[in-house]
Amino acid sequence: MMIATGAHATTVNLMSGGDLHILGSKGTFNVDGVSGTVHAGSYAHNPRISQFHHGIGVRTSHDDTGNLDGLWDEWLTFTLHKTVRLISVTFAHVDTTDDWDVYVGHTRVANDSPSNPYDFGNVIASAFTILADGHKCKLYIFCKSDDNFVIKKFEFEHTPAPVPLPAPGLLLIGGLAGFGFMRRRKQQVG
């Protein structure tokens, strides 16, 4: 039999001066014993992570805002070295037209969500992706992105570690042996 120990929330600060170390399209972090990576992605050429005082986004050769925006569908994928309970992800530089798609592993769990912070619920995973995909075009040439935001931080809990307790089978065997010993002693006395 096992019981779970308590968990505590850990925050990964993605703002400049925070927990993320960036080299091109990849960033790394190590917070509270959990390490991981962040990868930039886009349908445009040469996506790389951009970092500001208010969070991280994606910069490409065709789009230099540095925010996550939907002009070329940009995303950031977070991969942790161990499985955790995802709590939330918080966005900054958000306006009323912004929304995001959220993937846990390869499964989309939110489509065009405006929730800030976005609450993962009771999800246990080791990877998630935030995608910006909103864009509008007039006359097929004048395009702009409705989505234009950055990711400020995300929170997780360590998954509870099981603590072994004495096996019920051993307790049962010990109890039965005790009853057998008492019965034998009663027979010897009587």
PDB file of C-alpha atoms in Angstrom:
ATOM      1  CA  MET A   1       0.000   0.000   0.000  1.00  0.00           C
ATOM      2  CA  MET A   2       1.198   3.544  -0.777  1.00  0.00           C
ATOM      3  CA  ILE A   3       0.173   7.032   0.308  1.00  0.00           C
ATOM      4  CA  ALA A   4       0.991  10.327  -1.386  1.00  0.00           C
ATOM      5  CA  THR A   5       3.023  13.084   0.173  1.00  0.00           C
ATOM      6  CA  GLY A   6       1.973  16.729  -0.180  1.00  0.00           C
ATOM      7  CA  ALA A   7       2.916  18.760  -3.245  1.00  0.00           C
ATOM      8  CA  HIS A   8       3.914  22.412  -3.527  1.00  0.00           C
ATOM      9  CA  ALA A   9       3.603  24.838  -6.436  1.00  0.00           C
ATOM     10  CA  THR A  10       6.663  25.911  -8.399  1.00  0.00           C
ATOM     11  CA  THR A  11       6.752  28.973 -10.684  1.00  0.00           C
ATOM     12  CA  VAL A  12       9.011  29.244 -13.744  1.00  0.00           C
ATOM     13  CA  ASN A  13       9.612  32.959 -14.399  1.00  0.00           C
ATOM     14  CA  LEU A  14      10.046  33.579 -18.143  1.00  0.00           C
ATOM     15  CA  MET A  15      10.618  37.345 -17.965  1.00  0.00           C
ATOM     16  CA  SER A  16      14.093  38.772 -18.592  1.00  0.00           C
ATOM     17  CA  GLY A  17      16.270  38.137 -15.545  1.00  0.00           C
ATOM     18  CA  GLY A  18      14.080  35.134 -14.694  1.00  0.00           C
ATOM     19  CA  ASP A  19      14.645  31.386 -14.891  1.00  0.00           C
ATOM     20  CA  LEU A  20      15.069  30.928 -18.670  1.00  0.00           C
ATOM     21  CA  HIS A  21      18.472  30.845 -20.409  1.00  0.00           C
ATOM     22  CA  ILE A  22      18.079  31.326 -24.168  1.00  0.00           C
ATOM     23  CA  LEU A  23      20.260  30.324 -27.088  1.00  0.00           C
ATOM     24  CA  GLY A  24      18.508  30.923 -30.422  1.00  0.00           C
ATOM     25  CA  SER A  25      15.417  28.750 -30.846  1.00  0.00           C
ATOM     26  CA  LYS A  26      15.942  26.917 -27.540  1.00  0.00           C
ATOM     27  CA  GLY A  27      15.776  27.939 -23.912  1.00  0.00           C
ATOM     28  CA  THR A  28      16.586  25.929 -20.790  1.00  0.00           C
ATOM     29  CA  PHE A  29      15.493  26.228 -17.168  1.00  0.00           C
ATOM     30  CA  ASN A  30      16.041  24.429 -13.872  1.00  0.00           C
ATOM     31  CA  VAL A  31      13.711  25.372 -11.035  1.00  0.00           C
ATOM     32  CA  ASP A  32      13.088  23.498  -7.796  1.00  0.00           C
ATOM     33  CA  GLY A  33      14.810  20.354  -9.075  1.00  0.00           C
ATOM     34  CA  VAL A  34      12.887  20.235 -12.371  1.00  0.00           C
ATOM     35  CA  SER A  35      14.757  21.050 -15.561  1.00  0.00           C
ATOM     36  CA  GLY A  36      13.332  21.544 -18.999  1.00  0.00           C
ATOM     37  CA  THR A  37      13.534  23.168 -22.396  1.00  0.00           C
ATOM     38  CA  VAL A  38      11.500  25.642 -24.419  1.00  0.00           C
ATOM     39  CA  HIS A  39      11.566  25.480 -28.232  1.00  0.00           C
ATOM     40  CA  ALA A  40      10.333  28.177 -30.617  1.00  0.00           C
ATOM     41  CA  GLY A  41       8.318  27.162 -33.660  1.00  0.00           C
ATOM     42  CA  SER A  42       6.708  28.902 -36.614  1.00  0.00           C
ATOM     43  CA  TYR A  43       5.674  28.349 -40.192  1.00  0.00           C
ATOM     44  CA  ALA A  44       8.014  31.223 -41.033  1.00  0.00           C
ATOM     45  CA  HIS A  45      11.762  30.785 -41.477  1.00  0.00           C
ATOM     46  CA  ASN A  46      14.233  30.730 -38.576  1.00  0.00           C
ATOM     47  CA  PRO A  47      12.066  30.950 -35.421  1.00  0.00           C
ATOM     48  CA  ARG A  48      13.889  31.877 -32.226  1.00  0.00           C
ATOM     49  CA  ILE A  49      12.859  32.786 -28.708  1.00  0.00           C
ATOM     50  CA  SER A  50      12.664  36.471 -27.863  1.00  0.00           C
ATOM     51  CA  GLN A  51      12.626  37.632 -24.258  1.00  0.00           C
ATOM     52  CA  PHE A  52      11.366  40.889 -22.792  1.00  0.00           C
ATOM     53  CA  HIS A  53      10.852  42.284 -19.306  1.00  0.00           C
ATOM     54  CA  HIS A  54       7.216  41.063 -19.536  1.00  0.00           C
ATOM     55  CA  GLY A  55       7.783  37.532 -20.982  1.00  0.00           C
ATOM     56  CA  ILE A  56       8.842  35.442 -23.980  1.00  0.00           C
ATOM     57  CA  GLY A  57       7.643  35.168 -27.555  1.00  0.00           C
ATOM     58  CA  VAL A  58       8.916  34.140 -30.985  1.00  0.00           C
ATOM     59  CA  ARG A  59      10.897  36.162 -33.511  1.00  0.00           C
ATOM     60  CA  THR A  60      11.284  35.034 -37.141  1.00  0.00           C
ATOM     61  CA  SER A  61      13.001  36.370 -40.233  1.00  0.00           C
ATOM     62  CA  HIS A  62       9.570  37.468 -41.594  1.00  0.00           C
ATOM     63  CA  ASP A  63       8.083  38.834 -38.381  1.00  0.00           C
ATOM     64  CA  ASP A  64      10.080  40.921 -35.958  1.00  0.00           C
ATOM     65  CA  THR A  65       7.538  41.804 -33.229  1.00  0.00           C
ATOM     66  CA  GLY A  66       9.073  39.218 -30.918  1.00  0.00           C
ATOM     67  CA  ASN A  67       5.662  38.414 -29.462  1.00  0.00           C
ATOM     68  CA  LEU A  68       3.714  35.226 -30.077  1.00  0.00           C
ATOM     69  CA  ASP A  69       1.475  36.226 -32.952  1.00  0.00           C
ATOM     70  CA  GLY A  70      -0.639  34.479 -35.530  1.00  0.00           C
ATOM     71  CA  LEU A  71       0.690  36.128 -38.658  1.00  0.00           C
ATOM     72  CA  TRP A  72       2.876  33.064 -39.299  1.00  0.00           C
ATOM     73  CA  ASP A  73       1.402  30.781 -36.588  1.00  0.00           C
ATOM     74  CA  GLU A  74       4.025  30.867 -33.859  1.00  0.00           C
ATOM     75  CA  TRP A  75       4.310  28.578 -30.849  1.00  0.00           C
ATOM     76  CA  LEU A  76       6.461  27.727 -27.848  1.00  0.00           C
ATOM     77  CA  THR A  77       6.801  24.114 -26.708  1.00  0.00           C
ATOM     78  CA  PHE A  78       7.796  23.425 -23.099  1.00  0.00           C
ATOM     79  CA  THR A  79       9.281  20.012 -22.255  1.00  0.00           C
ATOM     80  CA  LEU A  80      10.104  19.013 -18.680  1.00  0.00           C
ATOM     81  CA  HIS A  81      12.497  16.190 -17.786  1.00  0.00           C
ATOM     82  CA  LYS A  82       9.885  14.622 -15.505  1.00  0.00           C
ATOM     83  CA  THR A  83       6.138  14.389 -15.248  1.00  0.00           C
ATOM     84  CA  VAL A  84       4.470  17.133 -13.196  1.00  0.00           C
ATOM     85  CA  ARG A  85       0.977  18.395 -12.439  1.00  0.00           C
ATOM     86  CA  LEU A  86       0.505  21.457 -14.673  1.00  0.00           C
ATOM     87  CA  ILE A  87      -1.288  24.280 -12.850  1.00  0.00           C
ATOM     88  CA  SER A  88      -1.384  27.377 -15.061  1.00  0.00           C
ATOM     89  CA  VAL A  89       0.322  29.552 -17.643  1.00  0.00           C
ATOM     90  CA  THR A  90       0.132  33.355 -17.422  1.00  0.00           C
ATOM     91  CA  PHE A  91       0.298  35.740 -20.376  1.00  0.00           C
ATOM     92  CA  ALA A  92       1.301  39.405 -20.645  1.00  0.00           C
ATOM     93  CA  HIS A  93       0.959  42.154 -23.250  1.00  0.00           C
ATOM     94  CA  VAL A  94      -2.603  40.866 -23.820  1.00  0.00           C
ATOM     95  CA  ASP A  95      -5.519  42.769 -25.342  1.00  0.00           C
ATOM     96  CA  THR A  96      -9.159  41.888 -26.061  1.00  0.00           C
ATOM     97  CA  THR A  97      -8.404  40.241 -29.437  1.00  0.00           C
ATOM     98  CA  ASP A  98      -5.800  37.818 -28.060  1.00  0.00           C
ATOM     99  CA  ASP A  99      -6.426  34.123 -27.524  1.00  0.00           C
ATOM    100  CA  TRP A 100      -4.283  30.981 -27.568  1.00  0.00           C
ATOM    101  CA  ASP A 101      -4.415  27.318 -28.395  1.00  0.00           C
ATOM    102  CA  VAL A 102      -3.043  25.037 -25.687  1.00  0.00           C
ATOM    103  CA  TYR A 103      -1.705  21.548 -26.313  1.00  0.00           C
ATOM    104  CA  VAL A 104      -0.716  19.027 -23.649  1.00  0.00           C
ATOM    105  CA  GLY A 105       1.581  16.529 -25.302  1.00  0.00           C
ATOM    106  CA  HIS A 106       0.109  16.350 -28.822  1.00  0.00           C
ATOM    107  CA  THR A 107      -3.522  16.838 -27.753  1.00  0.00           C
ATOM    108  CA  ARG A 108      -5.215  20.224 -28.087  1.00  0.00           C
ATOM    109  CA  VAL A 109      -6.939  20.963 -24.767  1.00  0.00           C
ATOM    110  CA  ALA A 110      -7.985  24.560 -25.557  1.00  0.00           C
ATOM    111  CA  ASN A 111      -8.859  26.256 -28.846  1.00  0.00           C
ATOM    112  CA  ASP A 112      -8.802  30.058 -28.902  1.00  0.00           C
ATOM    113  CA  SER A 113      -8.908  30.406 -25.111  1.00  0.00           C
ATOM    114  CA  PRO A 114      -8.822  33.977 -23.728  1.00  0.00           C
ATOM    115  CA  SER A 115      -8.358  32.771 -20.106  1.00  0.00           C
ATOM    116  CA  ASN A 116      -5.475  34.542 -18.405  1.00  0.00           C
ATOM    117  CA  PRO A 117      -4.039  32.797 -16.542  1.00  0.00           C
ATOM    118  CA  TYR A 118      -4.972  29.624 -18.356  1.00  0.00           C
ATOM    119  CA  ASP A 119      -5.752  26.898 -15.785  1.00  0.00           C
ATOM    120  CA  PHE A 120      -4.690  23.405 -16.874  1.00  0.00           C
ATOM    121  CA  GLY A 121      -7.004  21.737 -14.363  1.00  0.00           C
ATOM    122  CA  ASN A 122      -5.813  18.424 -13.007  1.00  0.00           C
ATOM    123  CA  VAL A 123      -3.430  17.560 -15.856  1.00  0.00           C
ATOM    124  CA  ILE A 124      -0.319  15.469 -15.287  1.00  0.00           C
ATOM    125  CA  ALA A 125       2.163  15.731 -18.163  1.00  0.00           C
ATOM    126  CA  SER A 126       5.738  16.504 -19.134  1.00  0.00           C
ATOM    127  CA  ALA A 127       5.107  18.774 -22.160  1.00  0.00           C
ATOM    128  CA  PHE A 128       2.786  21.532 -23.330  1.00  0.00           C
ATOM    129  CA  THR A 129       2.615  23.990 -26.229  1.00  0.00           C
ATOM    130  CA  ILE A 130       1.129  27.475 -26.529  1.00  0.00           C
ATOM    131  CA  LEU A 131       0.164  28.500 -30.088  1.00  0.00           C
ATOM    132  CA  ALA A 132      -0.858  31.860 -31.578  1.00  0.00           C
ATOM    133  CA  ASP A 133      -2.796  31.429 -34.817  1.00  0.00           C
ATOM    134  CA  GLY A 134      -5.188  34.354 -35.275  1.00  0.00           C
ATOM    135  CA  HIS A 135      -4.661  36.365 -38.448  1.00  0.00           C
ATOM    136  CA  LYS A 136      -6.810  38.386 -40.849  1.00  0.00           C
ATOM    137  CA  CYS A 137      -6.104  39.424 -44.397  1.00  0.00           C
ATOM    138  CA  LYS A 138      -7.753  42.009 -46.628  1.00  0.00           C
ATOM    139  CA  LEU A 139      -7.457  41.484 -50.339  1.00  0.00           C
ATOM    140  CA  TYR A 140      -5.035  38.599 -49.612  1.00  0.00           C
ATOM    141  CA  ILE A 141      -2.144  41.001 -49.145  1.00  0.00           C
ATOM    142  CA  PHE A 142      -2.725  43.244 -46.138  1.00  0.00           C
ATOM    143  CA  CYS A 143      -2.450  40.771 -43.290  1.00  0.00           C
ATOM    144  CA  LYS A 144      -2.301  41.421 -39.589  1.00  0.00           C
ATOM    145  CA  SER A 145      -2.390  39.224 -36.530  1.00  0.00           C
ATOM    146  CA  ASP A 146      -5.211  39.324 -33.998  1.00  0.00           C
ATOM    147  CA  ASP A 147      -2.997  37.423 -31.544  1.00  0.00           C
ATOM    148  CA  ASN A 148      -0.004  39.296 -30.196  1.00  0.00           C
ATOM    149  CA  PHE A 149       1.084  38.329 -26.651  1.00  0.00           C
ATOM    150  CA  VAL A 150       3.936  36.872 -24.586  1.00  0.00           C
ATOM    151  CA  ILE A 151       4.170  34.156 -21.941  1.00  0.00           C
ATOM    152  CA  LYS A 152       5.093  35.537 -18.542  1.00  0.00           C
ATOM    153  CA  LYS A 153       5.316  32.386 -16.388  1.00  0.00           C
ATOM    154  CA  PHE A 154       3.960  28.919 -15.804  1.00  0.00           C
ATOM    155  CA  GLU A 155       3.301  26.954 -12.639  1.00  0.00           C
ATOM    156  CA  PHE A 156       3.405  23.279 -11.810  1.00  0.00           C
ATOM    157  CA  GLU A 157       3.435  20.947  -8.827  1.00  0.00           C
ATOM    158  CA  HIS A 158       5.709  18.018  -8.349  1.00  0.00           C
ATOM    159  CA  THR A 159       3.643  14.884  -8.697  1.00  0.00           C
ATOM    160  CA  PRO A 160       3.144  13.321  -5.284  1.00  0.00           C
ATOM    161  CA  ALA A 161       5.804  10.761  -4.451  1.00  0.00           C
ATOM    162  CA  PRO A 162       4.444   7.470  -3.186  1.00  0.00           C
ATOM    163  CA  VAL A 163       5.594   6.493   0.299  1.00  0.00           C
ATOM    164  CA  PRO A 164       5.645   2.746   0.961  1.00  0.00           C
ATOM    165  CA  LEU A 165       3.725   1.480   3.963  1.00  0.00           C
ATOM    166  CA  PRO A 166       3.897  -2.018   5.452  1.00  0.00           C
ATOM    167  CA  ALA A 167       2.319  -4.407   3.005  1.00  0.00           C
ATOM    168  CA  PRO A 168      -1.153  -5.567   4.065  1.00  0.00           C
ATOM    169  CA  GLY A 169      -0.229  -9.132   3.137  1.00  0.00           C
ATOM    170  CA  LEU A 170       2.579  -9.165   5.704  1.00  0.00           C
ATOM    171  CA  LEU A 171       0.218  -7.839   8.360  1.00  0.00           C
ATOM    172  CA  LEU A 172      -2.346 -10.521   7.496  1.00  0.00           C
ATOM    173  CA  ILE A 173       0.245 -13.314   7.636  1.00  0.00           C
ATOM    174  CA  GLY A 174       1.518 -12.032  10.993  1.00  0.00           C
ATOM    175  CA  GLY A 175      -2.034 -11.887  12.360  1.00  0.00           C
ATOM    176  CA  LEU A 176      -2.860 -15.402  11.166  1.00  0.00           C
ATOM    177  CA  ALA A 177       0.380 -16.726  12.635  1.00  0.00           C
ATOM    178  CA  GLY A 178      -0.534 -15.094  15.963  1.00  0.00           C
ATOM    179  CA  PHE A 179      -3.983 -16.716  15.930  1.00  0.00           C
ATOM    180  CA  GLY A 180      -2.388 -20.066  15.105  1.00  0.00           C
ATOM    181  CA  PHE A 181       0.080 -19.684  17.957  1.00  0.00           C
ATOM    182  CA  MET A 182      -2.738 -18.769  20.386  1.00  0.00           C
ATOM    183  CA  ARG A 183      -4.855 -21.743  19.246  1.00  0.00           C
ATOM    184  CA  ARG A 184      -1.954 -24.166  19.636  1.00  0.00           C
ATOM    185  CA  ARG A 185      -1.175 -22.809  23.090  1.00  0.00           C
ATOM    186  CA  LYS A 186      -4.853 -23.112  24.088  1.00  0.00           C
ATOM    187  CA  GLN A 187      -4.867 -26.739  22.896  1.00  0.00           C
ATOM    188  CA  GLN A 188      -1.704 -27.499  24.893  1.00  0.00           C
ATOM    189  CA  VAL A 189      -3.187 -25.927  28.049  1.00  0.00           C
ATOM    190  CA  GLY A 190      -6.602 -27.592  27.701  1.00  0.00           C
TER     191      GLY A 190
END
